[in-house]
Coordinates of C-alpha atoms and ligand atoms in Angstrom, one line a residue:
X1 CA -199.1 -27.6 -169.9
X2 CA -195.3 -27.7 -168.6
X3 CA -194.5 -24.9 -166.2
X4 CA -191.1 -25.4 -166.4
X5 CA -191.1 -25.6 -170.4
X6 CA -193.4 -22.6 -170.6
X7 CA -190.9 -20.6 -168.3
X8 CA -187.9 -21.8 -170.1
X9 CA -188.8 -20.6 -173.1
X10 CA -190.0 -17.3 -171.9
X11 CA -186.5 -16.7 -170.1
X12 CA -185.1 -17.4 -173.4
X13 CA -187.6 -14.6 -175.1
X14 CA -187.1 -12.2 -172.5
X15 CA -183.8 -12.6 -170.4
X16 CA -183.3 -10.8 -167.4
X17 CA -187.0 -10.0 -167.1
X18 CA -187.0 -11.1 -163.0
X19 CA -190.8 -10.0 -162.1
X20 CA -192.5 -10.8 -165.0
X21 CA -191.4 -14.3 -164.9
X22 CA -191.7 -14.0 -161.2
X23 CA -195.5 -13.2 -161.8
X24 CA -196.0 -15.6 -164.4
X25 CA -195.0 -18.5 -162.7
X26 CA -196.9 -18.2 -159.8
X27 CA -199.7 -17.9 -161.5
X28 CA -198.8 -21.1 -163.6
X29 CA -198.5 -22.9 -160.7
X30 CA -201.7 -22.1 -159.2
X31 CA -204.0 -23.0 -163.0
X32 CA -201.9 -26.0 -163.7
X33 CA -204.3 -28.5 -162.8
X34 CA -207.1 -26.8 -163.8
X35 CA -205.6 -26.1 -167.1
X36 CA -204.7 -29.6 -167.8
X37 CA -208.1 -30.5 -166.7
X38 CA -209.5 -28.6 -169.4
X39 CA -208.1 -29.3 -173.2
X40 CA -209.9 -27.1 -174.6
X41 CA -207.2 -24.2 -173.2
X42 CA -204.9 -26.2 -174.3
X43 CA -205.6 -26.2 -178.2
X44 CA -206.5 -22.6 -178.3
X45 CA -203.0 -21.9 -176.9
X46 CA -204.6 -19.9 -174.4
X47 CA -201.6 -19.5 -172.1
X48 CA -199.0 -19.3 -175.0
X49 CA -201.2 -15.9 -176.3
X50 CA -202.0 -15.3 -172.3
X51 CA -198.1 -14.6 -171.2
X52 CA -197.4 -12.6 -173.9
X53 CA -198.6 -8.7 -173.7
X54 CA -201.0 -8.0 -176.9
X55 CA -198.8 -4.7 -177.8
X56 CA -196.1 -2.6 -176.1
X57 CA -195.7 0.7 -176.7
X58 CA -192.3 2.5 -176.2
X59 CA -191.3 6.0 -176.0
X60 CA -188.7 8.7 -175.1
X61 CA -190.4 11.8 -173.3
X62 CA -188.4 15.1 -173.1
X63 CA -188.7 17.8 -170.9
X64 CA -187.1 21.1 -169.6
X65 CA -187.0 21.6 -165.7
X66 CA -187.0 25.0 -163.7
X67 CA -183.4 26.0 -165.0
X68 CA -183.9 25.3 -168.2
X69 CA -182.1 21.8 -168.5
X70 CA -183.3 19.5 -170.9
X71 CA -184.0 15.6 -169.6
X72 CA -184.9 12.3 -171.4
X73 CA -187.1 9.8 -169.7
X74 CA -188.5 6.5 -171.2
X75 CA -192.0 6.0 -171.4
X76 CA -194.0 2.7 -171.7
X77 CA -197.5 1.2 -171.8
X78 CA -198.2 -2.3 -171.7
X79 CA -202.0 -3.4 -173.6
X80 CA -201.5 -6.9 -172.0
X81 CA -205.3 -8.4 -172.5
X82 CA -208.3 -7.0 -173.3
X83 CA -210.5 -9.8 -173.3
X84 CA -212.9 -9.0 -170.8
X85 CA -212.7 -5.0 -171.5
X86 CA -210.5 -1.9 -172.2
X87 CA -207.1 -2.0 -171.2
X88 CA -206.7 -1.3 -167.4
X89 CA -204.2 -0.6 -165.0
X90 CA -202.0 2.4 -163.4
X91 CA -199.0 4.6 -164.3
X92 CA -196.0 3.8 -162.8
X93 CA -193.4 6.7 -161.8
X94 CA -190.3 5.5 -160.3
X95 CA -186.7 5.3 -161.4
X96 CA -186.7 1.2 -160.8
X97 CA -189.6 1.6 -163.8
X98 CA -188.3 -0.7 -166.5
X99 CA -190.2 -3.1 -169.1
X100 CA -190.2 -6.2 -166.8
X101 CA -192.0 -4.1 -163.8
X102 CA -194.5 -2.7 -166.2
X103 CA -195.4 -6.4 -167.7
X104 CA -195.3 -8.1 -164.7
X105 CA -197.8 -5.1 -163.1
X106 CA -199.5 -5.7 -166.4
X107 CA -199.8 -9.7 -166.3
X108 CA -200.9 -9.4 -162.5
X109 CA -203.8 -6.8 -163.4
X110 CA -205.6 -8.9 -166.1
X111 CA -206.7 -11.7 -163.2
X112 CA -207.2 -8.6 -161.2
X113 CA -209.5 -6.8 -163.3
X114 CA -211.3 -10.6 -163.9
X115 CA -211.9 -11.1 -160.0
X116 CA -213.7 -8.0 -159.6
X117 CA -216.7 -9.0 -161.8
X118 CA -216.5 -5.6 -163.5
X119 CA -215.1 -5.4 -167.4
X120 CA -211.9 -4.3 -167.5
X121 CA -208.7 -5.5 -169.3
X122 CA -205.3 -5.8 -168.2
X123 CA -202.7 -2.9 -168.8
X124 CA -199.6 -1.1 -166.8
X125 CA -198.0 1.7 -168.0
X126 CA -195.2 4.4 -166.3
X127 CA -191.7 5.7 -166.8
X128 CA -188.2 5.9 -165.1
X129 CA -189.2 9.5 -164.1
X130 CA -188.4 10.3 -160.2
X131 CA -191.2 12.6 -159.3
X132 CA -189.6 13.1 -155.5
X133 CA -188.1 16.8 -155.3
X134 CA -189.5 17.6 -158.7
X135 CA -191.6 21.3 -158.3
X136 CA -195.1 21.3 -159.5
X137 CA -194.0 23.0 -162.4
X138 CA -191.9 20.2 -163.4
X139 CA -194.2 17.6 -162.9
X140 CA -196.2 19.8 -164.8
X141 CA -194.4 19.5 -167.6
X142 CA -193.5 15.7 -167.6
X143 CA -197.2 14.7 -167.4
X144 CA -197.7 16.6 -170.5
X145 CA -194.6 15.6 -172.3
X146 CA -195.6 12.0 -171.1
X147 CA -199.4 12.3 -172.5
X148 CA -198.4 14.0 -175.8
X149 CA -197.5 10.6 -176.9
X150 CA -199.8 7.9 -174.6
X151 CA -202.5 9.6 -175.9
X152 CA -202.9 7.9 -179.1
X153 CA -202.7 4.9 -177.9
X154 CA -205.8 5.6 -174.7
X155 CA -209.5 6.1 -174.8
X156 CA -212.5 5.4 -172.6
X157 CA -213.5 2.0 -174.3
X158 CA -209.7 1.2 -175.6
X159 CA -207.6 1.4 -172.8
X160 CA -208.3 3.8 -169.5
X161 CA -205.1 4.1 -167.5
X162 CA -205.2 5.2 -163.7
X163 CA -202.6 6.0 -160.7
X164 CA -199.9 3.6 -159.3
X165 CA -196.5 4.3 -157.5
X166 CA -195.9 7.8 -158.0
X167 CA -198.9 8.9 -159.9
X168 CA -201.4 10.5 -157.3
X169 CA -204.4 12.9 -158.2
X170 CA -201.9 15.4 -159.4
X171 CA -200.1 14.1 -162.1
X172 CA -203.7 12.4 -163.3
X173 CA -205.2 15.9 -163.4
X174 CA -202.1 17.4 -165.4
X175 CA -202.2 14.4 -167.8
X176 CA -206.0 14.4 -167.7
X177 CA -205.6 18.1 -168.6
X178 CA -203.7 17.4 -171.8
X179 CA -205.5 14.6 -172.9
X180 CA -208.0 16.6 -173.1
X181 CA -206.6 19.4 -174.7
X182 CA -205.2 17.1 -177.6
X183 CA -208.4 15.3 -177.6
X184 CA -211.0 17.7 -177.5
X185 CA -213.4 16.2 -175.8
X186 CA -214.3 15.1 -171.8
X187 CA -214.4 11.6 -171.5
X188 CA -213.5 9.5 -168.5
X189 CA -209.9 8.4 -170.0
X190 CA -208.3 8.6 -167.0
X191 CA -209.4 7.4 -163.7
X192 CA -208.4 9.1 -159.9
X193 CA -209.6 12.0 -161.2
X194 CA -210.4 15.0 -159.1
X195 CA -214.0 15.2 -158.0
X196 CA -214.6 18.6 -159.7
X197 CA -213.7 17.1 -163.5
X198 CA -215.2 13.5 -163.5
X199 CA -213.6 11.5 -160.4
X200 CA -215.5 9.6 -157.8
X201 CA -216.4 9.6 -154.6
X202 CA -214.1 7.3 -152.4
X203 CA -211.6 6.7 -155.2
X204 CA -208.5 8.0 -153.5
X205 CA -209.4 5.7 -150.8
X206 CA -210.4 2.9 -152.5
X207 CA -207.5 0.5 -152.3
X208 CA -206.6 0.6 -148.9
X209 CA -210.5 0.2 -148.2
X210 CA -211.2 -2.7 -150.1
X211 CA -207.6 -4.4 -148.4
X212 CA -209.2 -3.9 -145.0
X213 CA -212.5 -5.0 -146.0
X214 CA -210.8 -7.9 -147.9
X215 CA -209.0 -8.7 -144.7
X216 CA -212.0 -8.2 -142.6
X217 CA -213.3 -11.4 -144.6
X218 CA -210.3 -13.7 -144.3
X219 CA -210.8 -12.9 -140.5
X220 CA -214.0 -13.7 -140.2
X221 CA -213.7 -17.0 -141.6
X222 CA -211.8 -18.1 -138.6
X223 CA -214.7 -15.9 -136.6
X224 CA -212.3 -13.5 -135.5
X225 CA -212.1 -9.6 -135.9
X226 CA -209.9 -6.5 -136.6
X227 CA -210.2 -5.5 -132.6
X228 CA -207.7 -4.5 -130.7
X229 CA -205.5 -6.5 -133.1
X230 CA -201.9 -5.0 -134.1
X231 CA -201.1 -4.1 -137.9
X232 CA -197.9 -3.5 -139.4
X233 CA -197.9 -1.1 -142.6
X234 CA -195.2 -0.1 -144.8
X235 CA -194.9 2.6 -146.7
X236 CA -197.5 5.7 -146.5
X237 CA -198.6 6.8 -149.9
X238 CA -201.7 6.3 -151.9
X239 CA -202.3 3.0 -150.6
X240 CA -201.4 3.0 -147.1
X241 CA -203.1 5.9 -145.3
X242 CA -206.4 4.5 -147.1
X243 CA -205.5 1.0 -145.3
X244 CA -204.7 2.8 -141.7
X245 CA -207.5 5.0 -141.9
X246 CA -210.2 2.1 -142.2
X247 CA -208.2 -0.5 -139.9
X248 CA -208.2 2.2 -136.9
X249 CA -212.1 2.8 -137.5
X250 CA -212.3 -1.5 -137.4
X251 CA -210.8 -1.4 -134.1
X252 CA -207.0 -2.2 -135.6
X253 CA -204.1 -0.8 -134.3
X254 CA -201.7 0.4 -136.7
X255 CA -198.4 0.7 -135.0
X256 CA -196.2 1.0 -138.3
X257 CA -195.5 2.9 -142.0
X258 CA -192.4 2.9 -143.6
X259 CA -190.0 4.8 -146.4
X260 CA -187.3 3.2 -148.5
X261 CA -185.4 4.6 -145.6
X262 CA -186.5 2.7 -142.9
X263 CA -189.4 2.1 -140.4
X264 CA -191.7 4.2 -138.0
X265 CA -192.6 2.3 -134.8
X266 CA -195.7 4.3 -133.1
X267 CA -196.6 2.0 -130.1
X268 CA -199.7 3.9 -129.2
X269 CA -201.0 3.2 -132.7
X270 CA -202.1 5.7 -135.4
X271 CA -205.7 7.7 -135.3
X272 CA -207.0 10.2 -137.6
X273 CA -205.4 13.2 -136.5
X274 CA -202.2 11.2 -136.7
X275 CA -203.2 10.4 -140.2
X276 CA -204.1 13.8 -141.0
X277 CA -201.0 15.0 -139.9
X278 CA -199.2 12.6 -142.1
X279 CA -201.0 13.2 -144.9
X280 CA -200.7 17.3 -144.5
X281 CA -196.7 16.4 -144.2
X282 CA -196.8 14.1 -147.6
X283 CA -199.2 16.9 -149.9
X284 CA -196.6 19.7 -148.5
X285 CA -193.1 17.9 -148.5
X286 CA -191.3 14.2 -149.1
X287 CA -190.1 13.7 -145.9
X288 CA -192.5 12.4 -143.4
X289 CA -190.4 10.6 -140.8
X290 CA -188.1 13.2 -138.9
X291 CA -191.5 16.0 -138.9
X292 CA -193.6 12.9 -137.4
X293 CA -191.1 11.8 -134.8
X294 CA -190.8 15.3 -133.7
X295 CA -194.5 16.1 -133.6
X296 CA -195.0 12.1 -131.7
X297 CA -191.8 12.0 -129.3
X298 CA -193.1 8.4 -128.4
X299 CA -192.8 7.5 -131.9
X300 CA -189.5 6.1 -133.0
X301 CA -187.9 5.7 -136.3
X302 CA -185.5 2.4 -137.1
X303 CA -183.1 4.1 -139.8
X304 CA -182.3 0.6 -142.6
X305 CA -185.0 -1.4 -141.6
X306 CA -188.2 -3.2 -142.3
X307 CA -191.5 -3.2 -140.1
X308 CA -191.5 -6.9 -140.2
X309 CA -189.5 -7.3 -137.3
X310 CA -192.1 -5.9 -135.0
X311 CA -194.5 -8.3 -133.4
X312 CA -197.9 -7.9 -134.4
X313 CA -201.3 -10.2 -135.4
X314 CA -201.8 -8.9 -139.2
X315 CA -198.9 -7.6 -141.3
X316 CA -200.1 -5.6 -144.6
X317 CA -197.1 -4.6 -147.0
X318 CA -198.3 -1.7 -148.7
X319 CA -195.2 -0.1 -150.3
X320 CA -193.8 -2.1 -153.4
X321 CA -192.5 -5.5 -154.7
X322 CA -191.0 -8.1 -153.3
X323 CA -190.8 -5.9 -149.9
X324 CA -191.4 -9.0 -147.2
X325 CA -188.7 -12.0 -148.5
X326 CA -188.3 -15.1 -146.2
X327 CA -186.2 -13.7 -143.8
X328 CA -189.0 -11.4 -142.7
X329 CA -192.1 -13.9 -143.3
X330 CA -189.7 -16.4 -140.4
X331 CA -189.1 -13.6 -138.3
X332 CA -193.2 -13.0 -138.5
X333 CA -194.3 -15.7 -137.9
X334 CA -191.9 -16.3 -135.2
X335 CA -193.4 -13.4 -133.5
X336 CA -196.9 -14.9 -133.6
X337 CA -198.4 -13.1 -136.7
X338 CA -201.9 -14.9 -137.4
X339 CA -203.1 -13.6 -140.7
X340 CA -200.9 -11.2 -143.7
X341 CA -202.3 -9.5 -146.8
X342 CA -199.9 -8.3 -149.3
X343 CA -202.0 -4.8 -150.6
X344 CA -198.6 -4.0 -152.6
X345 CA -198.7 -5.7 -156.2
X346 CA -196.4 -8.8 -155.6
X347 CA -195.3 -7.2 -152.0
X348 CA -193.9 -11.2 -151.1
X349 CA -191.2 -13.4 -152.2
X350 CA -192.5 -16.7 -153.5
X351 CA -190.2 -17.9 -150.2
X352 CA -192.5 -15.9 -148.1
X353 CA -195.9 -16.8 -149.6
X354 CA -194.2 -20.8 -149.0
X355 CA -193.7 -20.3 -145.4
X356 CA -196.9 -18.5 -144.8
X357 CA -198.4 -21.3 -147.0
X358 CA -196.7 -23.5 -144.6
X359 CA -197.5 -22.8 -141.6
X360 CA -201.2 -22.4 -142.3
X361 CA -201.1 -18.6 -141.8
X362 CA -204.5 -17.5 -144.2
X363 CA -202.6 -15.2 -146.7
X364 CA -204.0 -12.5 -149.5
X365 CA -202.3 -11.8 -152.5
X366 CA -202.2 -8.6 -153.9
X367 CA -204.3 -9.5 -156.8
X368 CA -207.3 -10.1 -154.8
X369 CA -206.8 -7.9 -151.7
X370 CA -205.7 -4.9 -153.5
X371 CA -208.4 -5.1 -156.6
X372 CA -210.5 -2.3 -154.8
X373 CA -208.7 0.4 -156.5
X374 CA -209.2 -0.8 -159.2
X375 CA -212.8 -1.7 -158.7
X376 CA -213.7 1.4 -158.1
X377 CA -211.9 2.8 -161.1
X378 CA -214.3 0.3 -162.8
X379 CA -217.3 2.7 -160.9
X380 CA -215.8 6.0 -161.9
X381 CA -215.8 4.7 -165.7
X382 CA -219.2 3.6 -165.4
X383 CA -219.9 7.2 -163.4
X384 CA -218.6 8.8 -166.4
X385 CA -220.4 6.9 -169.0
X386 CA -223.7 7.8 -167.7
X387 CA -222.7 11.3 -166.5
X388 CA -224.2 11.1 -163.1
X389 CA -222.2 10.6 -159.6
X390 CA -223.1 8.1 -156.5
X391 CA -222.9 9.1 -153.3
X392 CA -219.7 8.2 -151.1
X393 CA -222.3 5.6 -149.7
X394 CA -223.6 4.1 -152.8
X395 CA -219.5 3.6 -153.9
X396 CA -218.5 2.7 -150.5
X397 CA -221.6 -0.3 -150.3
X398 CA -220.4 -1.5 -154.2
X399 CA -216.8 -1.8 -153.0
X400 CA -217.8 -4.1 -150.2
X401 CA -220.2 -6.0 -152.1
X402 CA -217.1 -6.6 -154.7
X403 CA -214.7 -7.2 -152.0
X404 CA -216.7 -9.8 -150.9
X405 CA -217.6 -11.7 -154.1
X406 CA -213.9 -11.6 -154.5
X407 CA -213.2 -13.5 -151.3
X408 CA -216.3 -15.8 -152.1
X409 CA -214.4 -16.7 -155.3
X410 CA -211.1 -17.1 -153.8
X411 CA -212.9 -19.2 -151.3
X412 CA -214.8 -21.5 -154.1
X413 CA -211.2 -22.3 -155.8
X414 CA -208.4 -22.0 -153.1
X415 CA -209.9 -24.3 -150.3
X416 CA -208.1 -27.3 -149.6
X417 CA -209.0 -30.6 -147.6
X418 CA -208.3 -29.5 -144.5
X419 CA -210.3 -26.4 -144.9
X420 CA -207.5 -23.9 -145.5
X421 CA -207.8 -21.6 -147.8
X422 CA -205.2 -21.0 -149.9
X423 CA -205.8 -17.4 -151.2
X424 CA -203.6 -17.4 -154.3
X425 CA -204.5 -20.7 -155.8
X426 CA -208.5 -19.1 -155.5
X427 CA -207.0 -15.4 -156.7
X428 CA -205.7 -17.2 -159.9
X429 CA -207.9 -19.9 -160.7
X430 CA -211.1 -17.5 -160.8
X431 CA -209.3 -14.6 -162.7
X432 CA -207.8 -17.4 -165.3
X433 CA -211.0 -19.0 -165.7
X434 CA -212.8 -15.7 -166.6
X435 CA -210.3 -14.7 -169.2
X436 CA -209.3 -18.2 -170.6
X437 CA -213.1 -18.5 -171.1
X438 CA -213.5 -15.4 -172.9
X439 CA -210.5 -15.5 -174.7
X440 CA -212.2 -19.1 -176.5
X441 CA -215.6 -17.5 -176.8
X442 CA -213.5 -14.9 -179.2
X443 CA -211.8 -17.6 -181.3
X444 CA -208.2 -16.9 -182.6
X445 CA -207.1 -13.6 -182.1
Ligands
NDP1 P1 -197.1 5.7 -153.6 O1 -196.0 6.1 -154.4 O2 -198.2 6.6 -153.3 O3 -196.5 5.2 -152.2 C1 -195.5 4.2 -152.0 C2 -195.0 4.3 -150.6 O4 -194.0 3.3 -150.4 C3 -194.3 5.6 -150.3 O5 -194.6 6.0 -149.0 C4 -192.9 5.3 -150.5 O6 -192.0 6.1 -149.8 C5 -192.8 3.9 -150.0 N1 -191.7 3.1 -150.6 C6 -191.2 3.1 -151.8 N2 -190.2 2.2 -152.0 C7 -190.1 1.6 -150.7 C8 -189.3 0.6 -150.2 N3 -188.3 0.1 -151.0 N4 -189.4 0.2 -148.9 C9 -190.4 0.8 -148.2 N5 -191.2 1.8 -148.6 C10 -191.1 2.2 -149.9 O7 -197.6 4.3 -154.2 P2 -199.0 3.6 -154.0 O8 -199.5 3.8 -152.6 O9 -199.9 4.0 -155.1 O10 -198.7 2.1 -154.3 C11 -198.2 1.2 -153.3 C12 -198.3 -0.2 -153.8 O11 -199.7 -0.5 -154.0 C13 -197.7 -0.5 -155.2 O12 -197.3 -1.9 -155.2 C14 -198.8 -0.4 -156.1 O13 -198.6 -1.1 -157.4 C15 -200.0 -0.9 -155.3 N6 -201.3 -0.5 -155.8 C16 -201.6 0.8 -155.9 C17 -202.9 1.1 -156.2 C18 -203.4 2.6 -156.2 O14 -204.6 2.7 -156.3 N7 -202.5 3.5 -156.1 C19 -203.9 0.1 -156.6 C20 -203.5 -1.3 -156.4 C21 -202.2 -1.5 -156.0 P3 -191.4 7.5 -150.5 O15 -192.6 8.3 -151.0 O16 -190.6 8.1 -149.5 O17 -190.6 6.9 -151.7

């Protein structure tokens, strides 16, 4: 194989598509060797047909708001590879949402899905929809506009599509709601579900969980430990109360979160209530930073800027891509940062990852440190198939145990001679592996 040939002509096929080829290449990269080292990948064109989604479906969704004024959003879901399983992987709402996003989200999730030893496929899917300021009513309507045309393309053993940016359990349970309706029938189609209609235990939590416990792993390996360590988030959605709720109970201190606005400092460090109170302020209204500065006067908000500038041991971007660029990985690491784990899909620049590469700082990607949400999406399916529920322990325990194996993994394929572990070479190698291996066992297809 010839990364650069490879990339060429996929710039060629898709101009202009930055984070796809982005994605692709650093996965490249990583399986060169590997790949080259096995011919057999080589005459099944198994990276030609890997790089290349299996089917993309495109659509226009139309729907009224509270006055009555008609809008036009596009919709999109990308069946990348389904090798290993069903289609898999979240829905997307955000007005950056665009084809490139959704396949690079896509590509990323079928190495993903491979590392978490559970079968599931690769698959993104969203639209250029802006749910912030939207009433319920509206959202309402959106998420049913949206499903009346996914649905013929989903199902529990074709593709099972879950929450991302901007889809939370509420727009699952109105799209849920329709798929049903058009469907007739319950099946587990969707996953985040509400706990009343099929969802599981944990779920909601999931991803930030697995990201600490991931992280918890890469610490131990240089027989150190969450305590009385200092943690930079960003953002606070889905992902990142899930993160500070399970670093604080490690003995973490979280002293940031962040909006596309800027940054919260908190230098006593989040607890629960703290969380709670965020998370009361997100459920009832979109602004979390001026209520939480007035409710934590020794909180302070940095309007413009980025968490990364504070000093602390672990940074964990959990907002969106390419949120911590080079600038921010120098400014890091000049402060002394020991270990980062991206829990964002693609949260680094590849100029980031280099310098934390670099200078020997033990670095997750997002592919491996994040694949708890989707892991445990993988347990409501099965939940669902054989219509019984586990307890929040019994999900909890198979979330660690998977969060481990995938650190094991990363560990088998990413460790160098001098006994550092580089976490994406490990991330992509055993994901590849997986698929590529399947994909031959399936001949031509
Ligand atoms: P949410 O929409 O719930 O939260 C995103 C958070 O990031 C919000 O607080 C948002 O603020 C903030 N944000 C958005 N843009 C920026 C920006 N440019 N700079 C700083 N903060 C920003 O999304 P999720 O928590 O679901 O997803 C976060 C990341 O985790 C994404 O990369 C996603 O792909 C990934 N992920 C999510 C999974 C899940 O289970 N949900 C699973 C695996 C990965 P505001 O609300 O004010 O816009």
């Amino acid at each position: 194989m010839n990364v650069q040939e490879i990339l060429t002509n996929l710039e060629t096929k898709h101009p202009g598509e930055k984070e796809y080829l982005q994605a692709v290449h650093e996965v490249l990269e990583s399986i060169e060797t590997i790949y080259n080292e096995n011919p057999q990948y080589e005459a099944a064109k198994i990276i030609e047909r890997l790089v290349e989604p299996d089917r993309i479906l495109t659509f226009r969704i139309s729907w009224l708001d509270d006055d009555g004024n008609v809008h036009v959003n596009l919709g999109y879901r990308v069946q990348f590879n389904n090798a290993i399983g069903p289609y898999k992987g979240g829905i997307r709402l955000h007005p950056s949402v665009n084809l490139s996003i959704l396949k690079f989200l896509g590509f990323e999730q079928i190495f993903k899905n491979a590392l978490t030893t559970l079968p599931m496929g690769g698959g993104k899917g969203g639209s250029d929809f802006n749910p912030k300021g939207k009433s319920d009513a509206e959202i309402m309507r959106f998420c049913q506009a949206f499903m009346l045309e996914l649905w013929r393309v989903i199902g529990p053993s074709t593709d099972v599509p879950a929450g991302d940016i901007g889809t939370g359990g509420r727009e699952i349970g109105f799209m849920y709601g329709m798929y049903k309706k058009l469907q007739h029938e319950n099946t587990g189609v969707l996953t985040g579900k509400g706990l009343n209609w099929g969802g599981s235990l944990i779920r909601p939590e999931a991803t930030g969980f697995g990201a600490s416990y991931f992280t918890q792993d890469m610490l131990k390996t240089q027989n150190d430990s969450f305590k009385g360590k200092t943690v930079c988030l960003s953002g606070f959605g889905n992902v990142t109360w899930g993160v500070a709720l399970k670093v604080t109970e490690l003995g973490g201190k979280v002293v940031t979160i962040s909006g596309p606005d800027g940054f919260i400092y908190d230098k006593d460090g989040l607890d629960e209530d703290k969380i709670d109170y965020l998370l009361s302020l997100r459920a009832s209204n979109n602004d979390i930073v001026s209520p939480y500065v007035d409710e934590y006067p020794e909180a302070k908000f940095y309007p413009g800027k980025k968490p990364w500038e504070v000093k602390c041991d672990i940074a964990m971007p959990s907002a969106i891509q390419n949120e911590l660029n080079g600038e921010d990985a120098a400014q890091l690491i000049a402060n002394g940062v020991k270990y980062v784990a991206e829990v964002s899909n693609m949260g680094c620049t590849p100029e980031a990852i280099d310098l934390f590469h670099n200078n020997k700082i033990p670095f997750a990607p997002g592919k491996a440190a994040n694949a708890g949400g989707v892991a445990v999406s993988g347990l409501e399916m099965s939940q669902n198939a054989m219509k019984i529920n586990w307890t929040r322990e019994e999900v909890d325990a198979k979330l660690h145990q998977i969060m481990a194996s995938i650190h094991t993994a990363c560990e088998k394929y990413g460790t160098e001679e001098d006994g550092y572990i580089n976490y994406v070479k490990g991330a992509n190698i055993a994901g590849f592996i997986k698929v590529a291996d399947s994909m031959l066992d399936l001949g031509v297809i």
